[in-house]
Coordinates of C-alpha atoms and ligand atoms in Angstrom, one line a residue:
X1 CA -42.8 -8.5 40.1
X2 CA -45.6 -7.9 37.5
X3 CA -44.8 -8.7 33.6
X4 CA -42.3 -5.8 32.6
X5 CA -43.3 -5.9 29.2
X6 CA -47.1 -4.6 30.1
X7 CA -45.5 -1.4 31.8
X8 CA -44.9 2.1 30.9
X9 CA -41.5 3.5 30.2
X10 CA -42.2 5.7 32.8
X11 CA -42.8 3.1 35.4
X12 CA -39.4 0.8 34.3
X13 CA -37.5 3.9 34.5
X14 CA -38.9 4.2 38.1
X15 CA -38.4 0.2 39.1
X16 CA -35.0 0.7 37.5
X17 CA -33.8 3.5 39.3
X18 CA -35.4 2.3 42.7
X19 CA -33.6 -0.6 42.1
X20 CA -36.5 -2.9 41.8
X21 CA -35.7 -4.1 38.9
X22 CA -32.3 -4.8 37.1
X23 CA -31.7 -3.4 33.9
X24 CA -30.8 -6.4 32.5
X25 CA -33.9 -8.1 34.1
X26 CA -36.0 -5.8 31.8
X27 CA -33.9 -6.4 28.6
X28 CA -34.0 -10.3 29.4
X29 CA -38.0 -9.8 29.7
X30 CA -38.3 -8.2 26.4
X31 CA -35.7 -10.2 24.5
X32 CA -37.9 -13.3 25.1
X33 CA -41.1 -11.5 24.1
X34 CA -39.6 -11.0 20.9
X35 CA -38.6 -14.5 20.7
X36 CA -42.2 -15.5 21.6
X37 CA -44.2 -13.2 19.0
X38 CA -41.7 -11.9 16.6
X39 CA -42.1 -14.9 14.1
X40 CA -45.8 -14.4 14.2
X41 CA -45.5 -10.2 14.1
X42 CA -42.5 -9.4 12.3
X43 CA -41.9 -6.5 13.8
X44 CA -38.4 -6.3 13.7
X45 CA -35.4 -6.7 11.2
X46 CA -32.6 -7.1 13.2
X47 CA -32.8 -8.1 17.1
X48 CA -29.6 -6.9 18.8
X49 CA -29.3 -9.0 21.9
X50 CA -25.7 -8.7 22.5
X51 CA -25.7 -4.9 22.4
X52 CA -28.8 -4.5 24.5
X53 CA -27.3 -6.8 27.4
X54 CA -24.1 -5.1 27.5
X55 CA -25.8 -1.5 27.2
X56 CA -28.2 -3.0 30.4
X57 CA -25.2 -4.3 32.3
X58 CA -24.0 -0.8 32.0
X59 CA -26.9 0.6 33.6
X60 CA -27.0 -1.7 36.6
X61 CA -22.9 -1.2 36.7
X62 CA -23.8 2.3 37.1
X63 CA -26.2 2.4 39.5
X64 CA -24.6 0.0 41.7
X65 CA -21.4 2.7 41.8
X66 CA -24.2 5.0 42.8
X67 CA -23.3 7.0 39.7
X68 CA -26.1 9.3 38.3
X69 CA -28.1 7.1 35.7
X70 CA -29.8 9.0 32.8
X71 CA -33.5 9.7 32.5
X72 CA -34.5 6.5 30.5
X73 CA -31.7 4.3 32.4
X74 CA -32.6 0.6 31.3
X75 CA -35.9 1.4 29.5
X76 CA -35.6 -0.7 25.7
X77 CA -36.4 1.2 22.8
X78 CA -36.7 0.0 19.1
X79 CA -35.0 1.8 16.6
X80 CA -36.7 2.0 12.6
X81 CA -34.4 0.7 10.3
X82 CA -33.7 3.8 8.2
X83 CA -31.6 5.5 11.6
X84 CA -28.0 4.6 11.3
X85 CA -26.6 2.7 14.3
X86 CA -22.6 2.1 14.9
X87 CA -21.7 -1.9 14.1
X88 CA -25.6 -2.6 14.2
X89 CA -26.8 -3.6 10.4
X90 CA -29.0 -0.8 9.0
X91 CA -31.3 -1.3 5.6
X92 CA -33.8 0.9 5.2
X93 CA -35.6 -2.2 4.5
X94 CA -34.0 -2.0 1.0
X95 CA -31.9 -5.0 -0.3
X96 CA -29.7 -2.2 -2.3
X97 CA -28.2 -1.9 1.8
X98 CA -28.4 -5.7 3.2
X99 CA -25.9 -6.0 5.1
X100 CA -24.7 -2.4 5.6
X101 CA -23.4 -1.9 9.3
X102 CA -23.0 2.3 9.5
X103 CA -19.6 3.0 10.9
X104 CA -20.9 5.9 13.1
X105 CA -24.2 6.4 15.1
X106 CA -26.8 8.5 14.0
X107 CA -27.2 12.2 16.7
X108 CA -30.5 10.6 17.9
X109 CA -29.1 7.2 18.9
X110 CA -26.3 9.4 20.6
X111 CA -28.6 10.8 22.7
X112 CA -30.6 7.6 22.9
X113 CA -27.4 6.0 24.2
X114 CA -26.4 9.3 26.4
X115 CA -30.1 8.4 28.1
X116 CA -29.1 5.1 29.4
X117 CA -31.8 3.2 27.0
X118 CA -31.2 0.1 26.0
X119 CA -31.6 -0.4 21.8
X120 CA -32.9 -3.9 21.2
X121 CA -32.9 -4.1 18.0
X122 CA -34.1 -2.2 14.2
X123 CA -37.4 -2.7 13.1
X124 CA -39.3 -3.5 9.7
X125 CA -40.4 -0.3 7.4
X126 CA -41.1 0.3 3.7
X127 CA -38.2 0.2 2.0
X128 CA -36.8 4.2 2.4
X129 CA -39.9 4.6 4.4
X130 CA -42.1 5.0 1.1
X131 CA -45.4 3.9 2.0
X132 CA -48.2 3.4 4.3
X133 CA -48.5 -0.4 5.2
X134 CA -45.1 -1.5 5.3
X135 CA -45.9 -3.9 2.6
X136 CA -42.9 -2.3 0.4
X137 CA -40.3 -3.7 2.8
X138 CA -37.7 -5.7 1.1
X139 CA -38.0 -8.1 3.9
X140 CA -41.8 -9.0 3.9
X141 CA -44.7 -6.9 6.1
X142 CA -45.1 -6.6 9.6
X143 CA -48.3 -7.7 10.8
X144 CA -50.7 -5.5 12.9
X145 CA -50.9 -7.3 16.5
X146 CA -54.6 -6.2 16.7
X147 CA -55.3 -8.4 13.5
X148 CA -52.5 -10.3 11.8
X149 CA -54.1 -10.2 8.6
X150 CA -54.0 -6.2 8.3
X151 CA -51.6 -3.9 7.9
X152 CA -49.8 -2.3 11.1
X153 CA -49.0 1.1 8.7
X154 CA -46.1 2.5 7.5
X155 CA -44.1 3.5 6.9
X156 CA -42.8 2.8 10.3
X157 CA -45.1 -0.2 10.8
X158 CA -42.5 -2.3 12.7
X159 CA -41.9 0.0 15.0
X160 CA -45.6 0.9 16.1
X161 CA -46.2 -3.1 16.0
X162 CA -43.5 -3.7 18.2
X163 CA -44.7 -1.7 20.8
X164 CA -48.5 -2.9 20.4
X165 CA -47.0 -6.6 20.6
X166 CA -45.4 -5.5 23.9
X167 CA -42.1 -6.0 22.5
X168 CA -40.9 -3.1 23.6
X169 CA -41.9 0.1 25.5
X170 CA -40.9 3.1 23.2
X171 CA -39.8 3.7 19.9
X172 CA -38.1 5.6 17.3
X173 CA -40.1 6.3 13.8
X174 CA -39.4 8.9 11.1
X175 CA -42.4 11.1 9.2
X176 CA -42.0 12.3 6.1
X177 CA -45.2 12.2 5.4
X178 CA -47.3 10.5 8.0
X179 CA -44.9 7.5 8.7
X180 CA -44.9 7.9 12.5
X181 CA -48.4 8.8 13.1
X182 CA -50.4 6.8 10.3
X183 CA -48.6 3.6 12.1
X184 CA -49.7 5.0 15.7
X185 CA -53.1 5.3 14.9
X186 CA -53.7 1.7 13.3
X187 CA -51.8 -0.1 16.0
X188 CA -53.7 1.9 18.8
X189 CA -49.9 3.8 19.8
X190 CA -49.1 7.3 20.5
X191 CA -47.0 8.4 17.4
X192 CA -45.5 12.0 17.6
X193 CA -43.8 13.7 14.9
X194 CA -41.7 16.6 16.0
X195 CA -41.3 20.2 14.5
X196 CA -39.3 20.1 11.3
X197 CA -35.3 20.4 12.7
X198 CA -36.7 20.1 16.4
X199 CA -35.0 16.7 16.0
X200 CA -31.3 15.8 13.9
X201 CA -31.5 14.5 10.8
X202 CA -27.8 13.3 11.2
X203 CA -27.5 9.9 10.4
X204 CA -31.5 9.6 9.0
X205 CA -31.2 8.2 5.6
X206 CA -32.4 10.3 3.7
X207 CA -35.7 10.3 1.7
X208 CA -36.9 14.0 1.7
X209 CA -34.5 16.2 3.4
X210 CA -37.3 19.1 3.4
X211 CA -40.2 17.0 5.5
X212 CA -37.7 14.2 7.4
X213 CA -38.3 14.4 10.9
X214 CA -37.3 12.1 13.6
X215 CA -39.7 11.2 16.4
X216 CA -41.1 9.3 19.4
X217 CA -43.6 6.6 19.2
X218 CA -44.9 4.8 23.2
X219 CA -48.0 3.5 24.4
X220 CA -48.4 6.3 26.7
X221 CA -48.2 10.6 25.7
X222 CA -45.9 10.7 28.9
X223 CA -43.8 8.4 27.1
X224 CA -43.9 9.7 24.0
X225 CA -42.8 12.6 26.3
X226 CA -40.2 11.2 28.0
X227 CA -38.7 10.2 24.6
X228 CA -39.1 13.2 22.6
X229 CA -37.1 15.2 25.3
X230 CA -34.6 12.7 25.3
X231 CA -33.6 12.5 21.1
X232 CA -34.9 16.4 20.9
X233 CA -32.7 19.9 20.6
X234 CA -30.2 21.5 18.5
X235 CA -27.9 19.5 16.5
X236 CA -24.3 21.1 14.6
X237 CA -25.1 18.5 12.3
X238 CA -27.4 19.0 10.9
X239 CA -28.3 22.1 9.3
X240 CA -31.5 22.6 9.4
X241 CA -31.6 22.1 13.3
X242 CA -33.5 24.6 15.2
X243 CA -30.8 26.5 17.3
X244 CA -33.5 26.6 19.8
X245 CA -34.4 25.1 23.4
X246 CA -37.5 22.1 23.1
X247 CA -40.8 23.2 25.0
X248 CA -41.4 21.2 28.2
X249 CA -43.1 18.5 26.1
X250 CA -43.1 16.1 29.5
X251 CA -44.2 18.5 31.9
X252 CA -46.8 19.8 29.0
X253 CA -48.3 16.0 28.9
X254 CA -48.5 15.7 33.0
X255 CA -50.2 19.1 32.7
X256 CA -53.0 17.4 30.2
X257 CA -53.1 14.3 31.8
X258 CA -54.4 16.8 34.8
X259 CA -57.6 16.8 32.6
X260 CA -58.3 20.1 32.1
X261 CA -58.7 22.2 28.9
X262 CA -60.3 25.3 30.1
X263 CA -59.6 27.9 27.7
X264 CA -57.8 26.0 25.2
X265 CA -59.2 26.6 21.4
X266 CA -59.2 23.3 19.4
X267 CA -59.6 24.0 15.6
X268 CA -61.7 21.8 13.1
X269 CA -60.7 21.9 9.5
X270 CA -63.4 22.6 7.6
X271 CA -61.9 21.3 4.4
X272 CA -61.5 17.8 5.8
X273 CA -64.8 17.0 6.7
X274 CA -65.6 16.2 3.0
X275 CA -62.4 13.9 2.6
X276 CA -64.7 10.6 3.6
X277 CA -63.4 9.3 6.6
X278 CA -64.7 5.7 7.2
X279 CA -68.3 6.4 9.1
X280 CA -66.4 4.5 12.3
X281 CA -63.7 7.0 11.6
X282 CA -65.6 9.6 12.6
X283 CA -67.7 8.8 15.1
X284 CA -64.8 8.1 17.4
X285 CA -63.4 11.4 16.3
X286 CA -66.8 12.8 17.1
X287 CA -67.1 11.6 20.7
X288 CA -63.0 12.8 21.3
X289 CA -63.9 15.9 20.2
X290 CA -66.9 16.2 22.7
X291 CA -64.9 14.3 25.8
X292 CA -62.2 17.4 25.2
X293 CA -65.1 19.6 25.3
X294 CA -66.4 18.5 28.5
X295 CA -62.7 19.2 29.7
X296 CA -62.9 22.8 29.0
X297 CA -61.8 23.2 25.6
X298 CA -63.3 25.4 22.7
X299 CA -63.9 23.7 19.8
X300 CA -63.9 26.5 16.1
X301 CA -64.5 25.8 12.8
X302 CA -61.1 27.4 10.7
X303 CA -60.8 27.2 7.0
X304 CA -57.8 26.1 5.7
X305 CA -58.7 26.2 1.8
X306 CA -55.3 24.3 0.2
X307 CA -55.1 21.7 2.3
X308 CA -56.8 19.7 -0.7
X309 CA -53.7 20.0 -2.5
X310 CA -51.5 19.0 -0.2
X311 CA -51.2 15.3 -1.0
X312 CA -50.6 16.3 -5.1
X313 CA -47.9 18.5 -4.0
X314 CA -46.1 16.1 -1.7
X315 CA -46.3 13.7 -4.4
X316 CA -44.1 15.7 -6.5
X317 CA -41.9 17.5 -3.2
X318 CA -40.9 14.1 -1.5
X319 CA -40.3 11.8 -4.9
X320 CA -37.7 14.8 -6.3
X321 CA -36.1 15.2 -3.2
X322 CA -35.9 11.4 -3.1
X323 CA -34.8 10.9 -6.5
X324 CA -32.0 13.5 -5.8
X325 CA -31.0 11.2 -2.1
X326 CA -31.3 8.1 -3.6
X327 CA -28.8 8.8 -6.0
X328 CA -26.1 7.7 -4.0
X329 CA -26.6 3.8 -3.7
X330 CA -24.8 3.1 -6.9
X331 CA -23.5 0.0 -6.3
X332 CA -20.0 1.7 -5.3
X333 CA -20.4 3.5 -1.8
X334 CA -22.5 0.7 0.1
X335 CA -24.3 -2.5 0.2
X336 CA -25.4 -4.4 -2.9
X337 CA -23.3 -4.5 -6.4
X338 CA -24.5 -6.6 -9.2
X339 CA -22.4 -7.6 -12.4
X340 CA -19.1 -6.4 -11.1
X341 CA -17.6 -9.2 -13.2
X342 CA -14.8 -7.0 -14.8
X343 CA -15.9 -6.7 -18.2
X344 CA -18.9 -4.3 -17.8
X345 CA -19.1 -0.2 -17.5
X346 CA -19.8 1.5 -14.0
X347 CA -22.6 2.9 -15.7
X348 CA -24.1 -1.2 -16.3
X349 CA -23.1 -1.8 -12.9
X350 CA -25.0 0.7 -11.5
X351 CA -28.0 -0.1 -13.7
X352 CA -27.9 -3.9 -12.8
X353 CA -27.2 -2.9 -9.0
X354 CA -30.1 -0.5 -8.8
X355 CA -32.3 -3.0 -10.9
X356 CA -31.8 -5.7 -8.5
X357 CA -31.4 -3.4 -5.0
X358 CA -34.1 -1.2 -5.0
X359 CA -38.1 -2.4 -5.1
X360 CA -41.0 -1.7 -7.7
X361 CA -42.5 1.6 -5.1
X362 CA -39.1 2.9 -4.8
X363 CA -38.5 2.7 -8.5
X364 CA -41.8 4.5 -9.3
X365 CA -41.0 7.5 -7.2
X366 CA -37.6 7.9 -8.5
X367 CA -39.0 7.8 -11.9
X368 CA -41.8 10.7 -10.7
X369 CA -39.0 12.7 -9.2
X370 CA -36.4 12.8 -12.3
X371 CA -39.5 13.6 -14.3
X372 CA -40.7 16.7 -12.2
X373 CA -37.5 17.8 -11.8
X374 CA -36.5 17.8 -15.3
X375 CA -35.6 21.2 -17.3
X376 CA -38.8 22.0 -19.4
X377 CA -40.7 20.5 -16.4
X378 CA -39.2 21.8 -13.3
X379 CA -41.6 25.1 -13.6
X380 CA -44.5 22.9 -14.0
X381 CA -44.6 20.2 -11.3
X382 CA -42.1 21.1 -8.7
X383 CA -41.9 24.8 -9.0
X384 CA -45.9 24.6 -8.9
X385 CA -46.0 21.9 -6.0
X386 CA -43.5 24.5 -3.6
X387 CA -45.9 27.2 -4.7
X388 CA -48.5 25.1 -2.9
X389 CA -46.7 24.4 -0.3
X390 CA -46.4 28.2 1.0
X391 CA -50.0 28.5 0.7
X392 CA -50.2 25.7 2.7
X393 CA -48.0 27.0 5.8
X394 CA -50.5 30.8 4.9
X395 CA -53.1 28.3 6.4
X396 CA -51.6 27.3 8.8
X397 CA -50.5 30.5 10.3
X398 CA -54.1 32.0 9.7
X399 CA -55.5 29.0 11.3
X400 CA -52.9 29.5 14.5
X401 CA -53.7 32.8 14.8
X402 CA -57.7 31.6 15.9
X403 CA -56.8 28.4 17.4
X404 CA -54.1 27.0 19.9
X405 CA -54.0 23.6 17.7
X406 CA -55.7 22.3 15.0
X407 CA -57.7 18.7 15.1
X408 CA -58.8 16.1 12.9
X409 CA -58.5 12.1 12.8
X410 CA -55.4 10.9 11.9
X411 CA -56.1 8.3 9.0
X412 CA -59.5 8.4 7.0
X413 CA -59.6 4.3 7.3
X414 CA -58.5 2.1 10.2
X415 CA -56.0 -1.0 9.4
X416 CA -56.9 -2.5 5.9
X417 CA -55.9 -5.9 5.1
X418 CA -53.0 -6.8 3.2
X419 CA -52.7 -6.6 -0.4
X420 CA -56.2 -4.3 -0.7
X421 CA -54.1 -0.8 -1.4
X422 CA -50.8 -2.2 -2.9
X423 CA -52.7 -2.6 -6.7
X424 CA -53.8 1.3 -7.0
X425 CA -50.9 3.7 -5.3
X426 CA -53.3 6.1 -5.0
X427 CA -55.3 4.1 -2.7
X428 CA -52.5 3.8 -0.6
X429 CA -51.3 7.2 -0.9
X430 CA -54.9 8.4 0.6
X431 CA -53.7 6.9 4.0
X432 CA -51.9 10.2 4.1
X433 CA -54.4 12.6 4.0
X434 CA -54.7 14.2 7.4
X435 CA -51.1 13.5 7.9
X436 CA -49.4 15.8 5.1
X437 CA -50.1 19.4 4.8
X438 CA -48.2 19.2 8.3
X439 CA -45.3 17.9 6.9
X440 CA -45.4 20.6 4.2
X441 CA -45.7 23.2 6.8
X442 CA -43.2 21.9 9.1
X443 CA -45.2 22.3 12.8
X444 CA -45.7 19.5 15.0
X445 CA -48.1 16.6 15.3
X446 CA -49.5 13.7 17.5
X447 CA -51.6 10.9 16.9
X448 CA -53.3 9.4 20.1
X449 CA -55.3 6.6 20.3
X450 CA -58.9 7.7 20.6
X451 CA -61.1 4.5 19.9
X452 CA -62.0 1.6 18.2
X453 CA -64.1 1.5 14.7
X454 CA -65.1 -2.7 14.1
X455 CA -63.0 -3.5 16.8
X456 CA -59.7 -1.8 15.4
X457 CA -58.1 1.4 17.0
X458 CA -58.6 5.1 15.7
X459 CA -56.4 7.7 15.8
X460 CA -56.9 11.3 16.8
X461 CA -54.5 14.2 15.1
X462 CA -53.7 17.1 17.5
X463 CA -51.7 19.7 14.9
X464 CA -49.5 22.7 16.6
X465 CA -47.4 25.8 15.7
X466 CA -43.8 25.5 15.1
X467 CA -41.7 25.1 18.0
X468 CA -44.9 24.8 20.4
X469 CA -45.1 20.9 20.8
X470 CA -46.2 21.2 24.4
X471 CA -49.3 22.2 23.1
X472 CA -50.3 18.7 21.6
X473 CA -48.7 17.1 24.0
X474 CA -51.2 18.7 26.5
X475 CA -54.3 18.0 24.4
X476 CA -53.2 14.9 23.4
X477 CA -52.6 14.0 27.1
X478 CA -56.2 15.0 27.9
X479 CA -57.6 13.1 25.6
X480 CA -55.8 10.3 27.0
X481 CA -56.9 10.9 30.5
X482 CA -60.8 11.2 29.2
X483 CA -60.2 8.1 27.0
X484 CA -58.3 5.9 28.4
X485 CA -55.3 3.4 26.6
X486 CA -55.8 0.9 24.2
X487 CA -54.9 -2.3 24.3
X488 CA -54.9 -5.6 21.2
X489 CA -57.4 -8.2 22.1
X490 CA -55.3 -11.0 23.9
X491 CA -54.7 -12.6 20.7
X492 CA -53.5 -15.5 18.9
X493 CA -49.9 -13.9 20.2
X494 CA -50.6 -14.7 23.7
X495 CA -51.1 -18.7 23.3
X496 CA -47.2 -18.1 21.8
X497 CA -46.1 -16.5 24.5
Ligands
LIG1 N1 -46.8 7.4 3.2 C1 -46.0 8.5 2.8 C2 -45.1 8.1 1.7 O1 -45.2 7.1 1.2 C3 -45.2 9.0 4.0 C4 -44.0 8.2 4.3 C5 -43.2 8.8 5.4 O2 -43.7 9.6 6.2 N2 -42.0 8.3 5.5 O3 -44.3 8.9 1.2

């Protein structure tokens, strides 16, 4: 049988369920690429191997019963660090939670369970997913498997690099901001984050409850597929769940992957063609755009004229909603406690704990959230910023009302090396451009891999209406098709391997 780590989800789901291939075969195959490249990647945190050989055993237990397996029986999937997983350490990539194991599984790992997938392990993030390189983890970065000196994203960097290293075939990001597809797009992966409360929030730890959203990240838009059908759909939970059944997303990407696009209106945003994508940037984006063309599709201009301040107002939305979450690690409820030594005040406890726990990004956006939330300044910053924000979601729904989805490249720059954003966060913060006013509007969003700018990928954006994520799917799918995958440069990794 042909290396199981170079396949599709898809295509181990079939072997699996054929009975071609043992579950635990396909676990076993995985485990020891991550022993071969993980030192060298760092993709992951925390490797589960016990838990993913009993969950595979299960799988071929199952099947040889003749029981019904479920849809991703035996396929491994990597879970990001911030999604709470019963008995299996969870960190956010924050020292304020080493050595936290979550008594209870978060809904999405429920299902991930319920779907026969086997979890093999947590991966590497900036710490409470704040960030765009996942050079803010606690834990030190991941490196991107196309270039080890370069950043594979964030904030869900070691989830995209896990599946880029061929560690594993599908896995689980957050985007708050950009965190699933910002990642997708350097690492040459499909990244897709979900409509706002089209996937639970039960069990994410939180950083801004208003924009968190759960979501699938393959090498493939059918897997992507696959997965988001799998973790998707209403949740009592969680609150903000959309009581609502989840579009066809997998029979929406087999549509695309068909090829055709006749009649379907693609929207460029006018207001980011002045943003100064890197010139390599945009010519990939420029020859997607005309390969969908020659598919069928339409391409319009639409104007969506506060899209500029989208990234000002997220940086005042997500850092007072984070400063309001984070106020729970206090050094009494979980993880780290520092100067407990029965002389000093809970208050000093809690100051020395959050001194030592939490790291210099995390800090600075607690500090920026307090601030803009305070009485005198509330009106100002984030009564101003959620002003912007329905403006926003107006261009959106004008934009909607021309177009079936909007376009544009995912990131303005491909992979930067390390250390080259981290002085100015600004400079990072730009990686978010394309990636935010989505967030703030709450639709849903792809990035697929549409190219390579010096050798490194490019990612395409493919924006939707709420509730209608079949319709990236089915672009994103196309593109696919007319593109083709990506794949790193057999490097320095293999000679490990
Ligand atoms: N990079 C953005 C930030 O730092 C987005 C993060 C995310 O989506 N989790 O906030």
């Amino acid at each position: 049988m042909s290396d199981v780590t170079r396949m599709t989800a898809a295509q181990i789901a079939g072997l699996i369920s054929s009975g071609e291939a043992s579950a635990v075969e396909v676990a076993t195959a995985h485990l020891a690429r991550i022993d071969a490249v993980d030192e060298r990647v760092h993709a992951f945190l925390h490797v589960d191997r016990e838990g993913a050989l009993e969950a595979a055993r299960k799988v071929d237990e199952q099947r040889s019963k003749g029981e019904a397996l479920g849809p991703l029986a035996g396929v491994p999937v990597a879970v990001k660090d911030v999604i709470a997983t019963k008995g299996v350490p969870t960190t956010a990539a924050s020292k304020i939670l080493e050595g936290w194991k979550p008594p209870y599984d978060a809904t999405i790992v429920e299902r991930l369970r319920g779907a026969g997938t086997v979890m093999l392990g947590k991966t590497n993030m900036d710490e409470f997913a704040m960030g765009s390189s996942t050079e803010y983890s606690a834990y030190g970065a991941t490196n991107n498997p196309w270039d080890l000196g370069r950043i594979p994203g964030g904030s869900g960097g070691g989830s995209a690099a896990s599946l880029a290293a061929y560690e594993a075939p599908l896995a689980i990001g957050t985007d708050t901001g950009g965190s699933i597809r910002q990642p997708g797009a350097v690492t040459g992966t499909v990244g897709a984050k979900p409509t706002y409360g089209g996937t639970s929030r039960y069990g994410l730890i939180a950083f801004s409850s208003s924009l968190d959203t759960p979501g699938p990240c393959a090498r493939t838009v059918e897997d992507a597929a696959l997965l988001h059908s799998v973790i998707a759909g209403h949740d009592v939970r969680d609150s903000t769940s959309i009581p609502q059944a989840v579009p066809d997303v997998v029979a929406a990407a087999r549509l695309g992957a068909t090829g055709d696009l006749t009649g379907v209106k693609l929207g460029i945003v006018k207001e980011f063609a002045g943003e100064g994508a890197e010139p390599g940037v945009m010519a990939a984006f420029r020859e997607s755009v005309e390969a969908l063309v020659k598919l069928g599709a339409e391409v319009v201009e639409v104007s969506c004229p506060h899209f500029e301040f989208a990234l000002p107002a997220y940086y005042l939305i997500a850092p007072s909603e984070a400063s309001s979450n984070l106020a729970r690690f206090d050094g009494v409820r979980y993880g780290l406690r520092v100067g407990d030594d029965g002389n000093r005040s809970l208050e000093e406890v809690m100051s020395l704990t959050r001194e030592a726990g939490f790291g210099p990004e995390v800090k600075r956006r607690i500090i920026l959230g307090t601030y803009a939330l305070s009485s005198g300044y509330y009106d100002a910053y984030y009564g101003q910023a959620q002003k912007v924000r329905t403006l926003i979601t107006r261009d959106f729904t004008t934009a909607f009302e021309q177009v079936d989805v909007l376009i544009s490249p995912t990131t303005p720059f491909v992979a930067f090396p390390f250390g080259s954003r981290t002085s100015d966060p600004y400079q990072m913060y730009l990686a978010d451009l394309y990636t935010i006013p989505t967030n703030l509007y709450g639709g849903p969003a792809i990035s697929v891999p549409c190219g390579l700018s010096e050798g490194l990928p490019v990612g395409f954006q493919v924006m939707a209406p709420t509730m209608a994520d079949d319709r990236m799917y089915r672009v994103a799918a196309a593109l696919e098709s007319a593109v083709g995958t990506f794949t790193p440069p057999e490097l320095s990794l293999e000679s490990a391997a």
